[in-house]
Every structure is written in C-alpha cells, then in structure tokens.
Short mmCIF file of C-alpha atoms and ligand atoms in Angstrom, two decimals:
data_model
loop_
_atom_site.label_atom_id
_atom_site.label_comp_id
_atom_site.label_asym_id
_atom_site.label_seq_id
_atom_site.Cartn_x
_atom_site.Cartn_y
_atom_site.Cartn_z
CA UNK H 1 -5.03 -55.53 -23.45
CA UNK H 2 -4.42 -51.93 -22.47
CA UNK H 3 -4.90 -50.98 -18.82
CA UNK H 4 -8.05 -48.99 -18.09
CA UNK H 5 -7.57 -45.56 -16.51
CA UNK H 6 -10.58 -43.86 -14.95
CA UNK H 7 -10.52 -40.05 -14.79
CA UNK H 8 -12.69 -38.09 -12.39
CA UNK H 9 -11.77 -34.54 -13.29
CA UNK H 10 -12.12 -31.55 -10.95
CA UNK H 11 -15.07 -29.26 -11.89
CA UNK H 12 -12.75 -26.59 -13.36
CA UNK H 13 -11.51 -29.14 -15.91
CA UNK H 14 -14.95 -30.12 -17.26
CA UNK H 15 -14.46 -28.25 -20.52
CA UNK H 16 -11.40 -30.35 -21.44
CA UNK H 17 -12.05 -32.85 -24.21
CA UNK H 18 -11.24 -36.56 -24.05
CA UNK H 19 -8.24 -35.97 -26.32
CA UNK H 20 -6.52 -34.05 -23.49
CA UNK H 21 -5.87 -37.34 -21.72
CA UNK H 22 -5.60 -39.62 -24.74
CA UNK H 23 -2.59 -41.93 -24.67
CA UNK H 24 -1.48 -44.94 -26.70
CA UNK H 25 -0.54 -46.61 -23.42
CA UNK H 26 -3.96 -46.95 -21.82
CA UNK H 27 -7.70 -46.76 -22.39
CA UNK H 28 -9.05 -43.56 -20.86
CA UNK H 29 -12.54 -43.61 -19.30
CA UNK H 30 -14.33 -40.64 -17.74
CA UNK H 31 -16.47 -41.06 -14.64
CA UNK H 32 -18.97 -38.41 -15.76
CA UNK H 33 -19.17 -39.41 -19.45
CA UNK H 34 -18.80 -43.20 -19.76
CA UNK H 35 -20.76 -46.14 -18.44
CA UNK H 36 -18.43 -48.04 -16.17
CA UNK H 37 -17.76 -51.48 -14.87
CA UNK H 38 -16.05 -50.57 -11.55
CA UNK H 39 -14.39 -53.99 -11.43
CA UNK H 40 -12.52 -53.34 -14.68
CA UNK H 41 -10.62 -50.19 -13.64
CA UNK H 42 -6.85 -50.51 -13.15
CA UNK H 43 -5.88 -46.90 -12.40
CA UNK H 44 -7.78 -43.94 -10.96
CA UNK H 45 -6.91 -40.30 -11.66
CA UNK H 46 -8.51 -37.40 -9.76
CA UNK H 47 -8.22 -34.73 -7.08
CA UNK H 48 -11.07 -34.99 -4.55
CA UNK H 49 -13.12 -38.13 -5.27
CA UNK H 50 -16.35 -38.56 -3.29
CA UNK H 51 -15.72 -40.47 -0.04
CA UNK H 52 -16.26 -44.19 -0.50
CA UNK H 53 -15.86 -44.06 -4.30
CA UNK H 54 -12.39 -45.61 -4.55
CA UNK H 55 -13.27 -48.66 -2.50
CA UNK H 56 -15.83 -49.58 -5.20
CA UNK H 57 -13.01 -50.07 -7.74
CA UNK H 58 -12.11 -53.62 -6.75
CA UNK H 59 -9.24 -54.19 -9.21
CA UNK H 60 -7.50 -50.86 -8.64
CA UNK H 61 -3.68 -50.97 -8.78
CA UNK H 62 -2.66 -47.34 -8.30
CA UNK H 63 -4.29 -44.02 -7.40
CA UNK H 64 -2.88 -41.01 -9.27
CA UNK H 65 -3.46 -37.57 -7.77
CA UNK H 66 -3.83 -34.57 -10.07
CA UNK H 67 -2.72 -32.35 -7.18
CA UNK H 68 0.40 -32.04 -5.05
CA UNK H 69 -1.81 -32.19 -1.97
CA UNK H 70 -3.50 -35.54 -1.35
CA UNK H 71 -5.79 -34.65 1.57
CA UNK H 72 -8.74 -35.00 -0.85
CA UNK H 73 -7.96 -38.74 -0.95
CA UNK H 74 -6.75 -39.41 2.57
CA UNK H 75 -9.68 -37.64 4.22
CA UNK H 76 -11.87 -40.46 2.87
CA UNK H 77 -12.25 -42.82 5.85
CA UNK H 78 -12.67 -45.66 3.35
CA UNK H 79 -9.63 -44.81 1.24
CA UNK H 80 -8.03 -48.17 0.34
CA UNK H 81 -4.71 -47.65 2.12
CA UNK H 82 -3.14 -50.79 0.69
CA UNK H 83 -3.18 -49.27 -2.80
CA UNK H 84 -0.26 -46.94 -3.59
CA UNK H 85 -1.05 -43.26 -4.08
CA UNK H 86 1.19 -41.12 -6.27
CA UNK H 87 1.01 -37.32 -6.10
CA UNK H 88 1.60 -34.69 -8.78
CA UNK H 89 4.82 -32.73 -8.63
CA UNK H 90 5.96 -30.30 -11.30
CA UNK H 91 8.60 -27.56 -11.16
CA UNK H 92 6.15 -25.24 -12.95
CA UNK H 93 3.61 -25.67 -10.15
CA UNK H 94 6.26 -24.65 -7.64
CA UNK H 95 7.18 -21.63 -9.77
CA UNK H 96 3.53 -20.49 -9.87
CA UNK H 97 3.18 -20.90 -6.12
CA UNK H 98 6.40 -18.94 -5.65
CA UNK H 99 5.06 -16.20 -7.95
CA UNK H 100 1.88 -15.94 -5.89
CA UNK H 101 3.66 -15.72 -2.55
CA UNK H 102 6.31 -13.34 -3.89
CA UNK H 103 3.68 -11.05 -5.45
CA UNK H 104 1.71 -10.80 -2.21
CA UNK H 105 4.82 -10.48 -0.04
CA UNK H 106 5.96 -7.57 -2.21
CA UNK H 107 2.53 -5.92 -2.12
CA UNK H 108 2.67 -6.11 1.68
CA UNK H 109 6.31 -5.12 2.01
CA UNK H 110 5.98 -2.16 -0.39
CA UNK H 111 2.69 -0.96 1.19
CA UNK H 112 0.92 -1.13 -2.17
CA UNK H 113 -2.53 -1.12 -0.53
CA UNK H 114 -1.68 2.32 0.94
CA UNK H 115 -0.90 3.67 -2.55
CA UNK H 116 -4.04 2.06 -4.03
CA UNK H 117 -6.08 3.90 -1.41
CA UNK H 118 -4.25 7.18 -2.10
CA UNK H 119 -5.05 6.80 -5.81
CA UNK H 120 -8.73 6.18 -4.97
CA UNK H 121 -8.69 9.44 -3.03
CA UNK H 122 -6.78 11.20 -5.82
CA UNK H 123 -4.00 12.17 -3.40
CA UNK H 124 -0.24 12.20 -4.13
CA UNK H 125 0.90 10.60 -0.87
CA UNK H 126 4.48 9.42 -0.57
CA UNK H 127 5.81 7.06 2.05
CA UNK H 128 9.36 6.01 2.87
CA UNK H 129 9.52 2.31 2.03
CA UNK H 130 11.48 -0.08 4.21
CA UNK H 131 14.39 -2.04 2.81
CA UNK H 132 13.71 -5.77 2.58
CA UNK H 133 16.87 -6.55 4.54
CA UNK H 134 15.99 -4.13 7.35
CA UNK H 135 12.36 -4.77 7.92
CA UNK H 136 10.55 -7.70 6.51
CA UNK H 137 11.11 -11.17 7.87
CA UNK H 138 9.32 -13.88 5.92
CA UNK H 139 8.68 -17.32 7.35
CA UNK H 140 7.62 -20.31 5.27
CA UNK H 141 5.62 -23.01 7.00
CA UNK H 142 6.52 -26.18 5.13
CA UNK H 143 9.88 -26.37 3.35
CA UNK H 144 9.14 -29.19 0.91
CA UNK H 145 8.98 -29.20 -2.87
CA UNK H 146 6.98 -25.95 -3.05
CA UNK H 147 8.19 -24.24 0.14
CA UNK H 148 11.78 -24.64 -1.08
CA UNK H 149 10.92 -22.93 -4.36
CA UNK H 150 9.18 -20.10 -2.55
CA UNK H 151 12.30 -19.58 -0.42
CA UNK H 152 14.54 -19.49 -3.49
CA UNK H 153 12.27 -16.96 -5.21
CA UNK H 154 12.12 -14.65 -2.17
CA UNK H 155 15.84 -14.87 -1.50
CA UNK H 156 16.65 -12.73 -4.53
CA UNK H 157 14.89 -9.72 -2.91
CA UNK H 158 17.04 -9.89 0.20
CA UNK H 159 14.32 -10.71 2.72
CA UNK H 160 15.33 -12.30 6.02
CA UNK H 161 14.00 -15.82 5.47
CA UNK H 162 13.18 -18.69 7.76
CA UNK H 163 11.24 -21.91 7.43
CA UNK H 164 9.60 -24.51 9.60
CA UNK H 165 9.34 -28.21 8.79
CA UNK H 166 9.25 -31.57 10.52
CA UNK H 167 12.92 -32.24 9.81
CA UNK H 168 15.71 -29.65 9.71
CA UNK H 169 16.69 -28.27 6.30
CA UNK H 170 19.81 -26.75 4.88
CA UNK H 171 18.80 -24.12 2.36
CA UNK H 172 21.23 -21.27 1.75
CA UNK H 173 19.96 -18.05 3.34
CA UNK H 174 17.05 -19.73 5.14
CA UNK H 175 17.07 -20.21 8.91
CA UNK H 176 15.63 -23.64 9.57
CA UNK H 177 13.29 -24.36 12.48
CA UNK H 178 12.15 -27.96 12.98
CA UNK H 179 9.45 -29.75 14.89
CA UNK H 180 6.74 -28.67 17.31
CA UNK H 181 9.31 -27.58 19.92
CA UNK H 182 10.63 -24.81 17.63
CA UNK H 183 7.30 -23.58 16.25
CA UNK H 184 6.87 -20.80 18.82
CA UNK H 185 10.38 -19.40 18.21
CA UNK H 186 9.74 -19.51 14.47
CA UNK H 187 6.38 -17.74 14.66
CA UNK H 188 7.65 -14.98 16.93
CA UNK H 189 10.12 -13.77 14.31
CA UNK H 190 7.90 -13.60 11.20
CA UNK H 191 6.44 -10.40 9.75
CA UNK H 192 4.89 -12.37 6.90
CA UNK H 193 4.05 -16.03 7.28
CA UNK H 194 3.43 -18.11 4.14
CA UNK H 195 1.78 -21.45 4.87
CA UNK H 196 2.46 -24.26 2.40
CA UNK H 197 2.09 -27.32 4.62
CA UNK H 198 0.09 -30.36 3.55
CA UNK H 199 -3.19 -30.94 5.35
CA UNK H 200 -2.75 -33.99 7.56
CA UNK H 201 -4.07 -35.04 10.97
CA UNK H 202 -0.97 -33.29 12.39
CA UNK H 203 -1.57 -29.94 10.68
CA UNK H 204 -5.39 -29.65 10.41
CA UNK H 205 -6.63 -26.67 12.40
CA UNK H 206 -3.15 -25.61 13.49
CA UNK H 207 -3.56 -21.97 12.35
CA UNK H 208 -5.74 -21.19 15.35
CA UNK H 209 -5.97 -18.67 18.22
CA UNK H 210 -3.02 -20.17 20.10
CA UNK H 211 -0.91 -20.12 16.96
CA UNK H 212 -1.76 -16.49 16.11
CA UNK H 213 -1.01 -15.46 19.70
CA UNK H 214 2.58 -16.62 19.15
CA UNK H 215 2.95 -14.45 16.05
CA UNK H 216 4.41 -10.95 16.22
CA UNK H 217 1.87 -8.12 16.45
CA UNK H 218 1.23 -6.63 13.03
CA UNK H 219 2.23 -9.77 11.11
CA UNK H 220 0.53 -11.05 7.95
CA UNK H 221 -0.63 -14.55 7.04
CA UNK H 222 -0.60 -15.95 3.50
CA UNK H 223 -2.31 -19.35 3.26
CA UNK H 224 -1.76 -21.29 0.04
CA UNK H 225 -1.82 -24.72 1.71
CA UNK H 226 -5.31 -25.96 2.50
CA UNK H 227 -8.30 -24.29 4.12
CA UNK H 228 -8.53 -27.06 6.69
CA UNK H 229 -5.34 -25.81 8.36
CA UNK H 230 -6.98 -22.50 9.24
CA UNK H 231 -9.61 -21.83 11.90
CA UNK H 232 -11.30 -18.98 10.03
CA UNK H 233 -13.09 -17.59 13.10
CA UNK H 234 -9.78 -17.36 15.02
CA UNK H 235 -8.14 -15.53 12.14
CA UNK H 236 -10.98 -13.01 11.99
CA UNK H 237 -10.68 -12.42 15.75
CA UNK H 238 -6.90 -11.87 15.48
CA UNK H 239 -7.48 -9.39 12.63
CA UNK H 240 -10.32 -7.55 14.37
CA UNK H 241 -8.23 -7.15 17.52
CA UNK H 242 -5.41 -5.72 15.39
CA UNK H 243 -3.05 -8.46 16.48
CA UNK H 244 -2.57 -9.45 12.83
CA UNK H 245 -2.39 -6.81 10.09
CA UNK H 246 -3.92 -8.83 7.27
CA UNK H 247 -4.33 -12.14 5.49
CA UNK H 248 -4.12 -13.39 1.92
CA UNK H 249 -6.09 -16.59 1.49
CA UNK H 250 -6.17 -18.85 -1.57
CA UNK H 251 -7.70 -21.92 0.09
CA UNK H 252 -10.74 -22.36 2.34
CA UNK H 253 -12.42 -24.85 4.63
CA UNK H 254 -15.31 -24.97 2.14
CA UNK H 255 -14.59 -24.38 -1.56
CA UNK H 256 -15.99 -22.51 -3.37
CA UNK H 257 -16.01 -20.03 -0.46
CA UNK H 258 -19.74 -19.77 0.38
CA UNK H 259 -21.64 -16.58 -0.27
CA UNK H 260 -21.95 -14.66 2.99
CA UNK H 261 -18.74 -16.03 4.50
CA UNK H 262 -17.30 -13.02 6.40
CA UNK H 263 -13.90 -13.49 4.74
CA UNK H 264 -15.34 -12.25 1.42
CA UNK H 265 -15.88 -8.73 2.71
CA UNK H 266 -13.33 -8.45 5.49
CA UNK H 267 -11.28 -5.27 4.91
CA UNK H 268 -8.04 -6.96 5.95
CA UNK H 269 -8.46 -10.10 3.87
CA UNK H 270 -7.59 -10.80 0.24
CA UNK H 271 -9.44 -13.80 -1.21
CA UNK H 272 -8.42 -15.74 -4.32
CA UNK H 273 -10.22 -18.87 -5.60
CA UNK H 274 -7.58 -21.62 -5.13
CA UNK H 275 -5.48 -20.50 -8.07
CA UNK H 276 -2.04 -20.02 -6.50
CA UNK H 277 -0.73 -23.01 -8.45
CA UNK H 278 -2.79 -24.76 -11.08
CA UNK H 279 -1.94 -28.21 -12.41
CA UNK H 280 -1.27 -27.91 -16.13
CA UNK H 281 -3.29 -30.54 -18.06
CA UNK H 282 -0.28 -31.32 -20.32
CA UNK H 283 1.91 -31.95 -17.29
CA UNK H 284 -0.94 -34.01 -15.80
CA UNK H 285 -1.07 -36.19 -18.93
CA UNK H 286 2.68 -36.81 -18.70
CA UNK H 287 2.29 -37.61 -14.98
CA UNK H 288 -0.47 -40.16 -15.71
CA UNK H 289 1.41 -41.77 -18.62
CA UNK H 290 4.68 -41.98 -16.68
CA UNK H 291 2.95 -43.40 -13.62
CA UNK H 292 1.05 -46.06 -15.58
CA UNK H 293 4.09 -47.05 -17.67
CA UNK H 294 6.36 -47.28 -14.61
CA UNK H 295 3.80 -49.25 -12.62
CA UNK H 296 3.13 -51.67 -15.50
CA UNK H 297 6.89 -52.21 -15.87
CA UNK H 298 7.23 -52.90 -12.14
CA UNK H 299 9.47 -49.84 -11.63
CA UNK H 300 9.54 -47.75 -8.48
CA UNK H 301 7.55 -44.52 -8.78
CA UNK H 302 8.78 -41.14 -7.61
CA UNK H 303 6.40 -39.18 -5.39
CA UNK H 304 4.60 -42.09 -3.76
CA UNK H 305 2.77 -40.71 -0.75
CA UNK H 306 3.58 -41.99 2.71
CA UNK H 307 -0.03 -42.67 3.67
CA UNK H 308 0.78 -43.14 7.36
CA UNK H 309 2.38 -39.65 7.44
CA UNK H 310 -0.37 -38.12 5.27
CA UNK H 311 1.90 -36.49 2.64
P1 LIG Q 401 5.89 -31.57 0.30
O1 LIG Q 401 5.38 -32.88 0.77
O2 LIG Q 401 6.99 -31.54 -0.69
O3 LIG Q 401 6.36 -30.69 1.55
C1 LIG Q 401 5.65 -30.65 2.73
C2 LIG Q 401 6.45 -29.89 3.79
O4 LIG Q 401 5.65 -29.77 4.97
C3 LIG Q 401 7.73 -30.61 4.20
O5 LIG Q 401 8.76 -29.68 4.40
C4 LIG Q 401 7.35 -31.26 5.53
O6 LIG Q 401 8.43 -31.44 6.41
C5 LIG Q 401 6.40 -30.24 6.09
N1 LIG Q 401 5.49 -30.83 7.07
C6 LIG Q 401 4.50 -31.73 6.89
N2 LIG Q 401 3.89 -32.03 8.04
C7 LIG Q 401 4.51 -31.31 8.99
C8 LIG Q 401 4.36 -31.18 10.40
N3 LIG Q 401 3.43 -31.87 11.07
N4 LIG Q 401 5.19 -30.37 11.06
C9 LIG Q 401 6.15 -29.67 10.40
N5 LIG Q 401 6.36 -29.74 9.06
C10 LIG Q 401 5.55 -30.55 8.38
O7 LIG Q 401 4.62 -30.79 -0.26
P2 LIG Q 401 4.58 -29.64 -1.38
O8 LIG Q 401 5.56 -28.59 -1.01
O9 LIG Q 401 4.67 -30.24 -2.74
O10 LIG Q 401 3.07 -29.10 -1.23
C11 LIG Q 401 2.61 -28.58 -0.02
C12 LIG Q 401 1.11 -28.31 -0.07
O11 LIG Q 401 0.81 -27.19 -0.88
C13 LIG Q 401 0.25 -29.42 -0.68
O12 LIG Q 401 0.05 -30.47 0.22
C14 LIG Q 401 -1.02 -28.68 -1.03
O13 LIG Q 401 -1.93 -28.76 0.08
C15 LIG Q 401 -0.57 -27.23 -1.22
N6 LIG Q 401 -0.76 -26.79 -2.61
C16 LIG Q 401 -1.64 -25.75 -2.86
C17 LIG Q 401 -1.81 -25.28 -4.13
C18 LIG Q 401 -2.69 -24.11 -4.40
O14 LIG Q 401 -3.00 -23.82 -5.57
N7 LIG Q 401 -3.09 -23.35 -3.41
C19 LIG Q 401 -1.11 -25.88 -5.30
C20 LIG Q 401 -0.20 -26.93 -4.91
C21 LIG Q 401 -0.04 -27.37 -3.62
P3 LIG Q 401 9.61 -32.51 6.10
O15 LIG Q 401 10.25 -32.05 4.83
O16 LIG Q 401 10.51 -32.38 7.26
O17 LIG Q 401 8.94 -33.84 5.96
C1 LIG Q 402 -2.62 -29.06 -5.43
C2 LIG Q 402 -3.58 -27.96 -5.60
O1 LIG Q 402 -2.58 -29.68 -4.38
O2 LIG Q 402 -3.77 -27.50 -6.74
O3 LIG Q 402 -1.86 -29.32 -6.40
O4 LIG Q 402 -4.14 -27.50 -4.61
#
C-alpha cells in the first residue's frame, strides 16, 4: 500500500490543482479538499499548520516543510517533537533571495530613490555616486544556506561584506563575526544590514531598540527573515529619530500586513508581501518525493531540522 501524504497548502497555492503534487510513490490527500482519517496519514506537507493540528495525526512518520524556515511548525506548543521535521532547501530559492537583497542594496547604494523623486519633480538633478568599495558596507545577519548565497551575489559588486552567525565562517571576501559577544562590533560597521536569520527563541524580537542603537547612524535594514525578529515599533522610532535612514521589509509580525499598520505608509519603509524567495511548486514536489522515498527506504535525509536549536 502506498504511503498517504497529507498536504495543507499555504493560501497563495490554493489555485494549484491536485496534479501538481501527484506522484506514483504516494497517495496525495488535501486537507481542504478531502475527507480525512487523521489516523491514516503517514506524512504531512505544509508551511504554517494551525497549532495543535499535527498532534492529531497519530501515525505521522515525518513532517515536510514547504519553506526553508520552520518557525511555522516549531511555534506550535504541541508540535510533536519526536517526529522528524525536514525543511525545504533549493539553490533557486537562495538565488531569488540574493536577487532581492542585491536589488535593494543597489537601490540604496546608488541613491535611486533620490532620482525617482527628481523625476517626479521633472528636475534633471545629478549626484556623485559613491563607489561600492569606498562607501557601502553590507552586513548579513545569518550566513547559512541563503545568507551565503547573498554574500556571493553581493561580492561581485565590490561591497565591503561581513556576516554574523552562531559559528564562525570562512567565506572569501566576507568578514565573519560569531556569537552574541561579537554582535555589537558587527552592527557598528554596517551601512546596510540584511537579516536572513531563522526565527527561533534565540532570535525572536532581537531587532529591537537596543539592537538599532548599536547600528551606525544613517544605516538601512533589510529584513527578509521573519517578522517575529523585528520589533516594529522600535524600528519606527529609530527611523523617526533619523538614527536609521530606511528599511526594506518583506516579512511581518502579522501577515498579511494589516490595513492601517503604520509601516504601510511610512515614508522611509518599503513593504513587499513576503515574496523575496518563493518556493517553486515543481521543486516542492521533488522535495516531497525525495523525502518520502528516502524515509521509506530508511535512508538519512538531508536538511533535517535540529528541533532543539530551532533551525
Ligand atoms: P540556515 O539554517 O541555512 O542558516 C541560518 C543561519 O542563521 C546560520 O548561519 C546560523 O548560524 C545563523 N543563526 C541561527 N541562529 C542564530 C543565533 N542565535 N545567533 C547567530 N546566528 C544564528 O537557514 P537559511 O539560510 O536556509 O534560511 C534562513 C531564513 O530565511 C529562514 O529560516 C526563513 O525564515 C527565511 N526565508 C525567508 C524567505 C522569504 O521569502 N522572505 C524565503 C526563504 C527563507 P550557524 O551557521 O553558525 O548555525
Ligand atoms: C521560506 C519562506 O521559509 O518562503 O521558505 O519564507
């Protein structure tokens, strides 16, 4: 008998037909379309299941995340920690994230907002642009799978690069800072900070007033990690006091970003709707098939999450 795989797709994927996840290797069931016997499910696939849902699947063998970040699972106080959790990794996802950060870093570095404003005013207004090597120091918070790709992408423009992670890294052209003891030194030397840390108990809320105070005056923040890392009120204060020059935010404490949230209209904030890197459904299918086949064959899986660490 084929193993049963239950899909609970994120809202943005609702238009995808069943055939998207069809495989000869398992029977695919959909939480919002099929009637289910929770005790018959072998594998679960999703992104942010409702808290308490997974513990109802009594026969579950493996949880398969459609995202690289797994905070949507581990924030469930009833997440069944004895069941392995495998996350999604894909070079293409890292490339998209690197594109996003590079695009915004270049917009900031090349003062593109200044020229957009000049065009609005119909004024030919030139400005001497800084050289990447002279002026703009970019720091990457989190030098894992995606942070490493962001560093590689930015390196080709000659920026002075640094990164911060739990353990020290050796990446050509990137100054490595490691651990809480080196965070302050790292922050003080960034003109643009790109955050790509996972959300864990150790990182939640860390982009707060104390953190911004350690950043250089006039610096920018790009957050493509998770909204839960950022204390939105503290960011707004740092922007309004002109300590920070601006922020580019792709992720938010509450998603979709609620109507009326001050970030929507803040003149120093760019908002995008969690699109920096989007899991490709074809890559997701391959991830699900490979995970199920490996697990059924008793093979070790790549990208198993260390649940005690939170990523
Ligand atoms: P990885 O697990 O590969 O890398 C995580 C990095 O963060 C590692 O370098 C790790 O350090 C570091 N880190 C974790 N905790 C700490 C800590 N307490 N102190 C210092 N460093 C820490 O993750 P990915 O690069 O694949 O993904 C990162 C995040 O990006 C995801 O968790 C997700 O939230 C987000 N994401 C957002 C997307 C979007 O569209 N906006 C798309 C995809 C991902 P070390 O290496 O030393 O362990
Ligand atoms: C992810 C995401 O974690 O899309 O992959 O946010």
